[in-house]
Amino acid sequence: MMERRRMGAALLVLFLGNLANALEVPLDLPQPPTITHQSPKDYIIDPRENIIIHCEAKGKPHPSFSWTRNGTHFDIDHEPKVTMRPHSGTLVVDISAEKAESYEGVYQCTARNEHGTAVSNNIVIRQSRSPLWSKERNEPIVVQEGVSLVLQCRPPAGLPPPIIFWMDNNFQRLPQSSRVSQALNGDLYFSNILKEDSRNDYICYARFPHTQTIQQKQPITVRVLNQAPKDERKPTFLIPSGPSSSKMVLRGQVLELECIAEGLPTPEISWSKVSGDFPAKRTSFLHYQKTLHIVNVSESDAGEYRCTARNWLGSVHHTIRVTVKASPYWIGGPPRNLVLAPRETGVLTCRANGTPKPTITWTMNGIPIENSPKDPSRKVEDDTVIFTEVQSGSSAVYQCNVSNEYGYLLSNAFVNVLSEPPRVLTPSDRVYQVIRNNRALMDCSSFGSPIPKITWFKDTTLNGDPYIQHDNGTLEIHVAQAHNSGKYTCVARNSLGTYENHVYLEVKEPTRILKQPEYKVVRRGRSVVFECKVKHDPSLIPTMTWLKDNGELPDDERFIVDSDSLTITDVIENDEGVYTCIMNTSLDHDSASAELTVVERPDPPTDLELTDQRERSVQLTWTPGDEHNSPIQKFLIQYEDSLHHRGHWHNLTEVRGTKTTAHLKLSPYVHYTFRVLASNAVGFSQPSFPSRMFKTNPAAPDENPTGVDGYGTEHDNLVISWKPMSGLQSNGPGLQYKVMWRQKEVDKEWTSVTVANVSKFVVSGTPTFVPYELKVQALNTYGVGPEPAIAHGHSGEDLPVAAPDNVQVLVLNSTLAEVHWEPVPPKSVRGRLKGYKVYYWRERSLHKHNPHHMEKQILTFSGNHSHGMLPGLHPFSIYSLNVRVYNGKGEGPPSPSQQFETPEGVPSVPSFLRITNPNLDSLTLEWGHPHDRNGRLAGYTLRYQSVNSSNELGPVKELALPANATAVTLPNLKYSTRYKFYLSAKTDRGAGPAISEEAVTIMDEALMPQFEVDVGTGNTQPSHPIARSPPLNPHHKVRPATPAFGNVSSSWAEDGALISWEYWGPERNVYVEYVVKNSEGEDEEEWQKEYVNGSQNLMLKGLKEGLSYRVRVVAKGHSDQTLHHSEELVVMVPAMASRQVDIATQGWFIGLMCAIALLILILLIICFIQRNKGGKYPVKEKEDAHTDPEFQPMKDDDCTFGEYR
């Protein structure tokens, strides 16, 4: 947004500049002279170079030039060293053999033609001067320490005045401060002098800018004595003197006020304005507040200014009264040229001001106006000249001179009387481009006399919003939009004619950054990408520029600039900064910035130091390393115990990242070395260098072993174990363990033993599984550890000696029973009770045909249970069971076995189901009894239903069959129909799962093989032994293949063998198979298939000549298995079919075709000749004319000549 505002401000400045331009007369028209370039009023020249005094002017005709020097005519022809440049008034003075000072003086240039005379300013030529310093001998200055001192420079007067500075013998500037500073006049002031101010090379230098020379004053020596230093004192002013002073400054110049004070201690200077405030944007304080600096002074800066010098002993004030004067200055600019048509009226205005008020005088063509020829059309009124009804030939140049005691202003303005039709000076067909929503300015700079009136058109006259027409002809659109684009016409009119000019406006879309780069934090060595996606007007050519910290990107191949991104690889710390993407077009630009912060793991801490050393503690301090832009979050303190674990570092403690010291609690008998690691968001630093070693003295143990436990490995022992202590925990040499035990609630005294270098102890001869109290105490050469805590354990276990009593079984259903028992007395368990195990097994089925099963099963129950469930039992069976208790050692004796019976259940699926003896309207089903009857069979249930060709099921029919039945014949079935059968066995408890099968009623019973389903394996097998195959689907449908085909025959045709047949089956998936018939003993090829689409014939094409083929017709079922196939046919392919000869390769045929083609060509030629000769005649006559018998057949066959046109 700020960039767009700056762009708008620039356009506004350009627009205002166009309005402010003086009237320009085309140079091809008559006009008085105009001074276009001249040397400055005060012109200081370098005596070593030629003098060039500029005077350039324009006019029609081109003006001639002359000069005056010191008020008299300067005759260039009599000055051999002076030349005037061709077509110019500029003078060049050759001073190679002359002194420049001989040409000093006041020069004025005059440019004249037949329409008037223009004059330049008075140009004062002065030679620059850089005189040498007068020879002098500077005596050493000896002062007492604490007094003030002024070292005077006093350079020789030069033109212009020199620039002063103080340096030493080594050309180094002398240091300045609030105590030592250089005044505006070049002197060096010491508010109070110190011993270190003693030196012998205080040198004042004067640099003369025009000649670029430097003059040096003789060195000054200062010796400071400190025998009796000066007492402290309040401030007094060194300059200016007295309580007040005055200062005059000219408007527009720089105001410099200076106050330098002495005192001890050094005073501080402050400034205030008595009657107002400082102009903030124009005021600055220099030389350690000693100089008040105000630029571009205006009348409002006049008044009283006060400077104050202050130290702790007091203060002093000085008031400076400032008055502001002004040399003449224009109000609204100098007079402007005036172009008038005959009998028009105009005004020349010369408005200026100054302090004191300036006087205004007019001259015409360089002659005072009162001495000029009288002109009734001209009237002078102070600062204005009024022209009324001017006449041709009254053109002239008028000079306005404004002066007071501080300077003057001289301006030329011509009055040009012309009669000129309008013209437009703006080039035609100029294209203006502007960004949408910005101001558009289209120029129509014109000239004519009288002044033409400007009118703008775009389809219609442009008046009112959004168009603004300015006095200079410029058309403004304050907020340009896309629809403002197009062709514009400006028309200039006056009384002498009309002139048109066309310009074009193109309103472009602004450049916008759609995705700005984002703030990035990246680790050193990684890569970072700043994205800068931009949208711009497609007709403008964009240029992407990236800056770093408002400067160019480093010349480094790590910086990769793409069309919409900046990638920095292998980032280093110097890459930190603000990155700015700038998208420039010829009309606008947009920019966005983002900052890059490079982070890294912190540097390791340094300067580890141990302080406050005590028996069990020490204080560790350190200096943090560089954070690398990521604050340190914590410090990790590690230690190495070179006595017990040399080379291994252990974490001791952590402290916050803001701390640099830690109080460490230590253990006895350790040789400590410490190191510190710093951690920030990136990670841990490298470890610091280790500290010096700190050794703690041995002591008795502070703690005892942990993890004390007691258990038995045998029925008569107790194993006491513990976690061994580390060397750090031992607190000293000679670590041992005192192991203590006693039987709980039996022994009062502890039995103990002392061991070393072990972590367990075995107590033998203990009673079986009794509780013990245990203790393990640490001791070393320096004493014993604290009183240990009591742990508990048991001696070893033995097998239980009793079985559960009163075991009972409750049968819940045919597959579930519940068993109950009484718990075993705890003493009989002889260990920790873990639970009970129920052993149960199936003795036999209650059905005589089922075998016995003796495999035992085990169910485990926790020790707090006295009953449990036995799931998954077989119905109609006899089971046995017993119960045993077990502990950590093993199982006890079993309880007396108990028997129970399970009631009947539903039977399993019949063992097989097969379909035999199919007839046209009947089928026979055979099946096997279930493998698991689970009771006494009560019979079978058969359900069946028909299935049509679209697999829709018909109504279900149900048939009850006796238990001893294994086959049934179903009569009265539909012809050639598929049926689905479901057979299940049942007991008094209900029906079991069903077995299912499918079959189709057929016509010829002799061809139907018998199939059966083996339920146990899921395989389909014929009654005679064949290899079994896995089922094709989960339900394995068996469909008998039937001879549903008849009247299969073949005949030979031109295209191949035509196979025909009749088919009565329901399947629609029919195809013809064929294979080459081989001799006996040869391997046959695979059968080829040709599918039939609903018809009952098929043409076999592509059969090879002279071979015999075996052919059959096949019908497939829904499971892609063959249901029916016809008898095989043998088809013989003739060795040479009469119409199979490829006559295209025969020679006679080729010759015949060439003869026919030639004959057709001759006929075409004859027809063409006859048509050109004669004319048209009836078709019938033309046909009768052709009696050639050889021609007629060709006509009939080809049809080319069947009609004439």
XYZ file of N, CA, C and O in Angstrom, residues 449-577:
516
model
N -2.563 31.055 -31.599
C -2.813 32.439 -31.198
C -3.948 32.972 -32.061
O -3.794 33.077 -33.290
N -5.116 33.213 -31.479
C -5.454 33.154 -30.041
C -5.271 31.752 -29.461
O -5.226 30.775 -30.196
N -5.202 31.671 -28.126
C -4.991 30.401 -27.430
C -6.162 29.482 -27.756
O -7.325 29.856 -27.592
N -5.858 28.289 -28.258
C -6.952 27.401 -28.650
C -7.700 26.835 -27.438
O -7.148 26.710 -26.343
N -8.949 26.466 -27.692
C -9.757 25.784 -26.691
C -9.654 24.282 -26.949
O -9.774 23.818 -28.089
N -9.468 23.514 -25.866
C -9.256 22.073 -25.982
C -10.555 21.356 -25.615
O -11.177 21.634 -24.579
N -10.944 20.381 -26.456
C -12.102 19.528 -26.184
C -11.673 18.078 -26.384
O -10.981 17.754 -27.349
N -12.104 17.192 -25.435
C -11.746 15.768 -25.490
C -12.980 14.952 -25.877
O -14.100 15.240 -25.451
N -12.731 13.891 -26.691
C -13.802 12.997 -27.114
C -13.367 11.549 -26.909
O -12.201 11.194 -27.085
N -14.334 10.714 -26.551
C -14.205 9.234 -26.611
C -15.614 8.731 -26.896
O -16.430 8.584 -25.992
N -15.908 8.537 -28.143
C -17.270 8.263 -28.602
C -18.119 9.521 -28.521
O -18.771 9.921 -29.484
N -18.140 10.160 -27.351
C -18.876 11.417 -27.163
C -17.959 12.396 -26.450
O -16.864 12.040 -25.995
N -18.436 13.636 -26.321
C -17.661 14.643 -25.597
C -17.522 14.229 -24.131
O -18.486 13.771 -23.510
N -16.302 14.407 -23.583
C -16.025 14.004 -22.207
C -16.187 15.205 -21.292
O -15.361 16.118 -21.304
N -17.251 15.179 -20.524
C -17.504 16.246 -19.551
C -17.942 15.604 -18.246
O -18.708 14.646 -18.234
N -17.464 16.150 -17.143
C -17.916 15.685 -15.839
C -17.260 14.382 -15.412
O -16.383 13.841 -16.083
N -17.706 13.900 -14.254
C -17.117 12.727 -13.604
C -17.162 11.525 -14.548
O -18.169 11.293 -15.223
N -16.102 10.726 -14.686
C -14.857 10.799 -13.912
C -13.768 11.612 -14.599
O -12.579 11.440 -14.279
N -14.119 12.448 -15.567
C -13.114 13.155 -16.357
C -12.922 14.574 -15.826
O -13.898 15.274 -15.512
N -11.647 14.996 -15.746
C -11.294 16.357 -15.336
C -10.367 16.915 -16.410
O -9.314 16.327 -16.694
N -10.765 18.063 -17.011
C -9.916 18.687 -18.027
C -9.247 19.912 -17.422
O -9.909 20.809 -16.910
N -7.901 19.954 -17.464
C -7.128 21.034 -16.865
C -6.881 22.143 -17.897
O -7.055 21.961 -19.109
N -6.444 23.290 -17.363
C -6.256 24.468 -18.211
C -5.207 24.247 -19.290
O -5.271 24.854 -20.356
N -4.224 23.411 -19.013
C -3.186 23.174 -20.013
C -3.583 22.109 -21.025
O -2.757 21.681 -21.829
N -4.849 21.648 -21.007
C -5.337 20.679 -21.977
C -5.256 19.249 -21.511
O -5.786 18.345 -22.169
N -4.601 18.983 -20.386
C -4.457 17.609 -19.899
C -5.805 17.070 -19.433
O -6.543 17.748 -18.720
N -6.101 15.815 -19.829
C -7.316 15.134 -19.388
C -6.933 14.174 -18.270
O -6.020 13.345 -18.432
N -7.645 14.268 -17.160
C -7.356 13.427 -15.994
C -8.542 12.524 -15.716
O -9.694 12.942 -15.756
N -8.228 11.242 -15.454
C -9.207 10.288 -14.907
C -8.685 9.943 -13.518
O -7.634 9.312 -13.383
N -9.415 10.364 -12.494
C -8.888 10.271 -11.132
C -8.654 8.815 -10.717
O -7.628 8.489 -10.125
N -9.599 7.937 -11.041
C -9.462 6.507 -10.719
C -9.754 5.729 -11.997
O -10.917 5.512 -12.344
N -8.710 5.321 -12.685
C -8.879 4.646 -13.975
C -9.338 3.210 -13.771
O -8.845 2.506 -12.880
N -10.284 2.781 -14.623
C -10.780 1.414 -14.609
C -10.575 0.802 -15.986
O -10.248 1.489 -16.961
N -10.809 -0.511 -16.069
C -10.544 -1.221 -17.324
C -11.392 -0.671 -18.470
O -10.923 -0.580 -19.611
N -12.638 -0.290 -18.169
C -13.492 0.196 -19.245
C -13.066 1.571 -19.762
O -13.579 2.042 -20.781
N -12.134 2.230 -19.073
C -11.628 3.514 -19.556
C -10.587 3.356 -20.662
O -10.169 4.352 -21.265
N -10.143 2.124 -20.911
C -9.170 1.895 -21.977
C -9.797 2.247 -23.322
O -11.005 2.127 -23.520
N -8.965 2.688 -24.241
C -9.457 2.957 -25.581
C -8.807 4.160 -26.225
O -7.784 4.684 -25.761
N -9.420 4.603 -27.305
C -8.896 5.701 -28.101
C -9.558 7.009 -27.658
O -10.779 7.090 -27.503
N -8.735 8.044 -27.453
C -9.207 9.366 -27.055
C -8.756 10.379 -28.119
O -7.652 10.262 -28.668
N -9.606 11.363 -28.341
C -9.302 12.409 -29.317
C -9.382 13.760 -28.635
O -10.378 14.068 -27.961
N -8.300 14.559 -28.785
C -8.345 15.932 -28.295
C -8.396 16.870 -29.519
O -7.675 16.659 -30.496
N -9.258 17.871 -29.440
C -9.461 18.826 -30.540
C -9.099 20.219 -30.034
O -9.605 20.664 -28.998
N -8.175 20.879 -30.731
C -7.779 22.262 -30.416
C -8.437 23.203 -31.433
O -8.287 23.015 -32.649
N -9.157 24.245 -30.949
C -9.876 25.172 -31.824
C -9.547 26.608 -31.426
O -9.466 26.915 -30.236
N -9.338 27.449 -32.421
C -9.374 28.892 -32.220
C -10.030 29.511 -33.460
O -10.512 28.791 -34.356
N -9.992 30.832 -33.540
C -10.699 31.507 -34.631
C -10.070 31.251 -35.986
O -10.676 31.527 -37.028
N -8.842 30.676 -35.982
C -8.134 30.475 -37.242
C -8.184 29.028 -37.723
O -7.659 28.723 -38.798
N -8.746 28.084 -36.915
C -8.800 26.715 -37.393
C -9.003 25.693 -36.277
O -9.248 26.042 -35.119
N -8.907 24.414 -36.704
C -9.108 23.271 -35.801
C -8.005 22.248 -36.051
O -7.565 22.056 -37.194
N -7.595 21.532 -34.975
C -6.558 20.504 -35.081
C -6.955 19.337 -34.173
O -7.321 19.533 -33.020
N -6.880 18.108 -34.718
C -7.210 16.904 -33.935
C -5.961 16.086 -33.657
O -5.049 16.034 -34.487
N -5.989 15.407 -32.515
C -4.893 14.495 -32.172
C -5.483 13.311 -31.417
O -6.403 13.464 -30.604
N -4.961 12.109 -31.718
C -5.476 10.884 -31.089
C -4.409 10.299 -30.167
O -3.221 10.220 -30.533
N -4.844 9.868 -29.001
C -3.981 9.143 -28.062
C -4.756 7.916 -27.583
O -5.970 7.815 -27.772
N -4.047 7.007 -26.964
C -4.649 5.746 -26.514
C -4.324 5.529 -25.034
O -3.202 5.806 -24.575
N -5.311 5.003 -24.335
C -5.137 4.691 -22.910
C -5.290 3.189 -22.719
O -6.264 2.591 -23.194
N -4.324 2.590 -22.040
C -4.381 1.175 -21.679
C -4.346 1.072 -20.156
O -3.390 1.522 -19.533
N -5.404 0.515 -19.592
C -5.508 0.345 -18.137
C -5.095 -1.084 -17.813
O -5.732 -2.039 -18.279
N -4.044 -1.232 -17.058
C -3.465 -2.536 -16.753
C -3.861 -2.983 -15.342
O -4.140 -2.160 -14.463
N -3.839 -4.306 -15.172
C -4.110 -4.857 -13.845
C -2.893 -4.639 -12.944
O -1.744 -4.712 -13.397
N -3.135 -4.356 -11.660
C -2.000 -4.103 -10.763
C -1.217 -5.374 -10.460
O -1.746 -6.485 -10.542
N 0.019 -5.179 -10.161
C 0.878 -6.282 -9.724
C 0.618 -6.545 -8.250
O 0.668 -5.633 -7.433
N 0.332 -7.801 -7.920
C 0.013 -8.163 -6.540
C 0.778 -9.426 -6.145
O 0.861 -10.372 -6.937
N 1.302 -9.416 -4.951
C 1.938 -10.617 -4.398
C 0.846 -11.424 -3.707
O 0.272 -10.996 -2.698
N 0.532 -12.589 -4.275
C -0.555 -13.415 -3.744
C -0.107 -14.217 -2.528
O -0.859 -14.378 -1.574
N 1.095 -14.730 -2.569
C 1.627 -15.494 -1.429
C 2.945 -14.875 -1.024
O 3.926 -14.937 -1.754
N 2.941 -14.249 0.131
C 4.123 -13.552 0.594
C 5.100 -14.520 1.255
O 4.693 -15.572 1.776
N 6.385 -14.196 1.227
C 7.338 -15.019 1.978
C 7.027 -14.966 3.463
O 6.537 -13.970 3.978
N 7.289 -16.061 4.146
C 6.951 -16.179 5.555
C 8.214 -16.246 6.403
O 9.275 -16.657 5.943
N 8.047 -15.832 7.658
C 9.151 -15.880 8.626
C 9.646 -17.321 8.754
O 8.856 -18.258 8.915
N 10.937 -17.504 8.662
C 11.519 -18.842 8.689
C 12.552 -18.947 9.805
O 13.349 -18.030 10.031
N 12.501 -20.062 10.479
C 13.536 -20.427 11.440
C 14.122 -21.741 10.944
O 13.410 -22.738 10.818
N 15.409 -21.746 10.630
C 16.015 -22.919 10.026
C 17.332 -23.218 10.718
O 18.028 -22.308 11.198
N 17.637 -24.481 10.778
C 18.885 -24.916 11.409
C 20.048 -24.749 10.444
O 19.898 -24.894 9.230
N 21.169 -24.421 10.984
C 22.366 -24.241 10.174
C 22.668 -25.527 9.403
O 22.581 -26.629 9.938
N 23.000 -25.342 8.105
C 23.308 -26.482 7.258
C 22.123 -27.026 6.495
O 22.291 -27.820 5.575
N 20.913 -26.594 6.883
C 19.726 -27.051 6.173
C 19.430 -26.086 5.015
O 20.156 -25.121 4.793
N 18.329 -26.341 4.328
C 17.888 -25.472 3.231
C 16.606 -24.761 3.630
O 15.843 -25.256 4.467
N 16.375 -23.614 3.026
C 15.167 -22.843 3.309
C 14.649 -22.274 1.994
O 15.430 -21.950 1.096
N 13.324 -22.197 1.874
C 12.690 -21.694 0.665
C 11.738 -20.570 1.048
O 10.873 -20.748 1.909
N 11.931 -19.416 0.419
C 10.991 -18.300 0.545
C 10.153 -18.273 -0.738
O 10.704 -18.145 -1.832
N 8.845 -18.391 -0.580
C 7.954 -18.330 -1.737
C 7.444 -16.910 -1.934
O 7.220 -16.184 -0.968
N 7.270 -16.535 -3.194
C 6.748 -15.210 -3.526
C 5.967 -15.352 -4.831
O 6.503 -15.152 -5.913
N 4.692 -15.719 -4.694
C 3.856 -15.942 -5.866
C 3.131 -14.637 -6.209
O 2.532 -14.008 -5.338
N 3.209 -14.258 -7.477
C 2.780 -12.926 -7.911
C 1.773 -13.050 -9.041
O 1.858 -13.952 -9.882
N 0.812 -12.138 -9.032
C -0.132 -11.982 -10.142
C 0.108 -10.618 -10.759
O 0.218 -9.624 -10.045
N 0.162 -10.556 -12.092
C 0.427 -9.291 -12.771
C -0.326 -9.273 -14.087
O -0.862 -10.295 -14.550
N -0.377 -8.109 -14.681
C -1.042 -7.969 -15.967
C -0.245 -8.757 -17.006
O 0.976 -8.588 -17.117
N -0.916 -9.629 -17.779
C -0.151 -10.485 -18.712
C 0.562 -9.717 -19.811
O 1.492 -10.235 -20.415
N 0.156 -8.494 -20.085
C 0.818 -7.729 -21.154
C 2.082 -7.032 -20.672
O 2.807 -6.457 -21.476
N 2.331 -7.036 -19.381
C 3.532 -6.399 -18.835
C 4.575 -7.459 -18.534
O 4.248 -8.566 -18.091
N 5.805 -7.126 -18.765
C 6.898 -8.066 -18.522
C 7.396 -7.859 -17.090
O 7.909 -6.787 -16.762
N 7.229 -8.880 -16.234
C 7.648 -8.706 -14.839
C 9.116 -9.055 -14.645
O 9.704 -9.826 -15.408
N 9.689 -8.481 -13.628
C 11.060 -8.788 -13.233
C 11.073 -8.990 -11.728
O 10.692 -8.096 -10.966
N 11.494 -10.185 -11.305
C 11.553 -10.495 -9.873
C 12.952 -10.189 -9.352
O 13.955 -10.622 -9.926
N 13.002 -9.431 -8.280
C 14.277 -9.086 -7.645
C 14.191 -9.444 -6.171
O 13.175 -9.183 -5.518
N 15.248 -10.057 -5.661
C 15.325 -10.388 -4.234
C 16.416 -9.541 -3.593
O 17.502 -9.367 -4.172
N 16.123 -9.016 -2.424
C 17.079 -8.230 -1.653
C 17.300 -8.890 -0.301
O 16.413 -9.574 0.220
N 18.469 -8.665 0.233
C 18.775 -9.086 1.603
C 19.174 -7.849 2.386
O 20.147 -7.181 2.039
N 18.369 -7.544 3.415
C 18.608 -6.348 4.230
C 18.700 -5.109 3.345
O 19.599 -4.267 3.493
N 17.782 -5.031 2.367
C 17.672 -3.901 1.437
C 18.890 -3.745 0.534
O 19.079 -2.684 -0.072
N 19.699 -4.755 0.444
C 20.844 -4.740 -0.465
C 20.786 -5.951 -1.384
O 19.876 -6.787 -1.310
N 21.754 -6.051 -2.267
C 21.783 -7.167 -3.201
C 22.042 -8.474 -2.466
O 22.655 -8.490 -1.392
N 21.570 -9.577 -3.078
C 21.863 -10.896 -2.523
C 23.360 -11.175 -2.624
O 24.027 -10.712 -3.554
N 23.908 -11.918 -1.684
C 25.327 -12.284 -1.783
C 25.609 -13.052 -3.074
O 24.750 -13.791 -3.573
N 26.770 -12.843 -3.625
C 27.192 -13.556 -4.836
C 27.662 -14.941 -4.418
O 28.851 -15.202 -4.240
N 26.697 -15.833 -4.244
C 26.970 -17.158 -3.690
C 26.050 -18.151 -4.398
O 24.848 -17.915 -4.529
N 26.631 -19.260 -4.869
C 25.836 -20.248 -5.587
C 24.822 -20.949 -4.689
O 23.938 -21.653 -5.188
N 24.910 -20.740 -3.394
C 23.914 -21.325 -2.495
C 22.555 -20.636 -2.624
O 21.538 -21.174 -2.196
N 22.544 -19.422 -3.180
C 21.301 -18.670 -3.354
C 20.761 -18.974 -4.748
O 21.389 -18.617 -5.760
N 19.608 -19.641 -4.802
C 19.003 -20.067 -6.067
C 17.693 -19.311 -6.221
O 16.767 -19.490 -5.428
N 17.626 -18.477 -7.248
C 16.433 -17.669 -7.499
C 15.652 -18.310 -8.634
O 16.171 -18.480 -9.737
N 14.396 -18.688 -8.334
C 13.482 -19.203 -9.346
C 12.436 -18.143 -9.655
O 12.465 -17.037 -9.097
N 11.484 -18.518 -10.521
C 10.483 -17.544 -10.956
C 9.616 -17.063 -9.807
O 9.155 -15.926 -9.807
N 9.382 -17.912 -8.824
C 8.501 -17.510 -7.722
C 9.026 -17.936 -6.360
O 8.267 -18.108 -5.413
N 10.333 -18.116 -6.241
C 10.881 -18.531 -4.943
C 12.362 -18.225 -4.878
O 13.029 -18.021 -5.898
N 12.843 -18.183 -3.653
C 14.275 -18.058 -3.360
C 14.657 -19.218 -2.452
O 14.056 -19.404 -1.391
N 15.639 -19.999 -2.884
C 16.103 -21.137 -2.104
C 17.534 -20.869 -1.648
O 18.380 -20.459 -2.454
N 17.760 -21.073 -0.366
C 19.110 -20.947 0.198
C 19.497 -22.320 0.712
O 18.848 -22.868 1.610
N 20.533 -22.891 0.149
C 20.999 -24.205 0.580
C 22.163 -24.039 1.549
O 22.868 -23.029 1.535
N 22.337 -25.064 2.363
C 23.466 -25.106 3.305
C 23.567 -23.780 4.072
O 24.586 -23.076 4.032
N 22.495 -23.454 4.784
C 22.371 -22.146 5.441
C 23.480 -21.966 6.479
O 23.838 -22.899 7.217
N 24.036 -20.739 6.511
C 25.030 -20.376 7.518
C 24.485 -19.196 8.317
O 23.479 -18.584 7.956
N 25.178 -18.850 9.409
C 24.671 -17.807 10.293
C 24.631 -16.449 9.609
O 23.765 -15.619 9.892
N 25.562 -16.191 8.674
C 25.571 -14.905 7.983
C 24.374 -14.720 7.058
O 24.139 -13.614 6.561
N 23.613 -15.800 6.818
C 22.428 -15.690 5.974
C 21.251 -15.060 6.710
O 20.211 -14.793 6.092
N 21.363 -14.845 7.995
C 20.279 -14.219 8.742
C 19.996 -12.825 8.194
O 20.900 -12.119 7.736
N 18.735 -12.440 8.248
C 18.378 -11.100 7.815
C 16.967 -11.060 7.271
O 16.191 -12.022 7.385
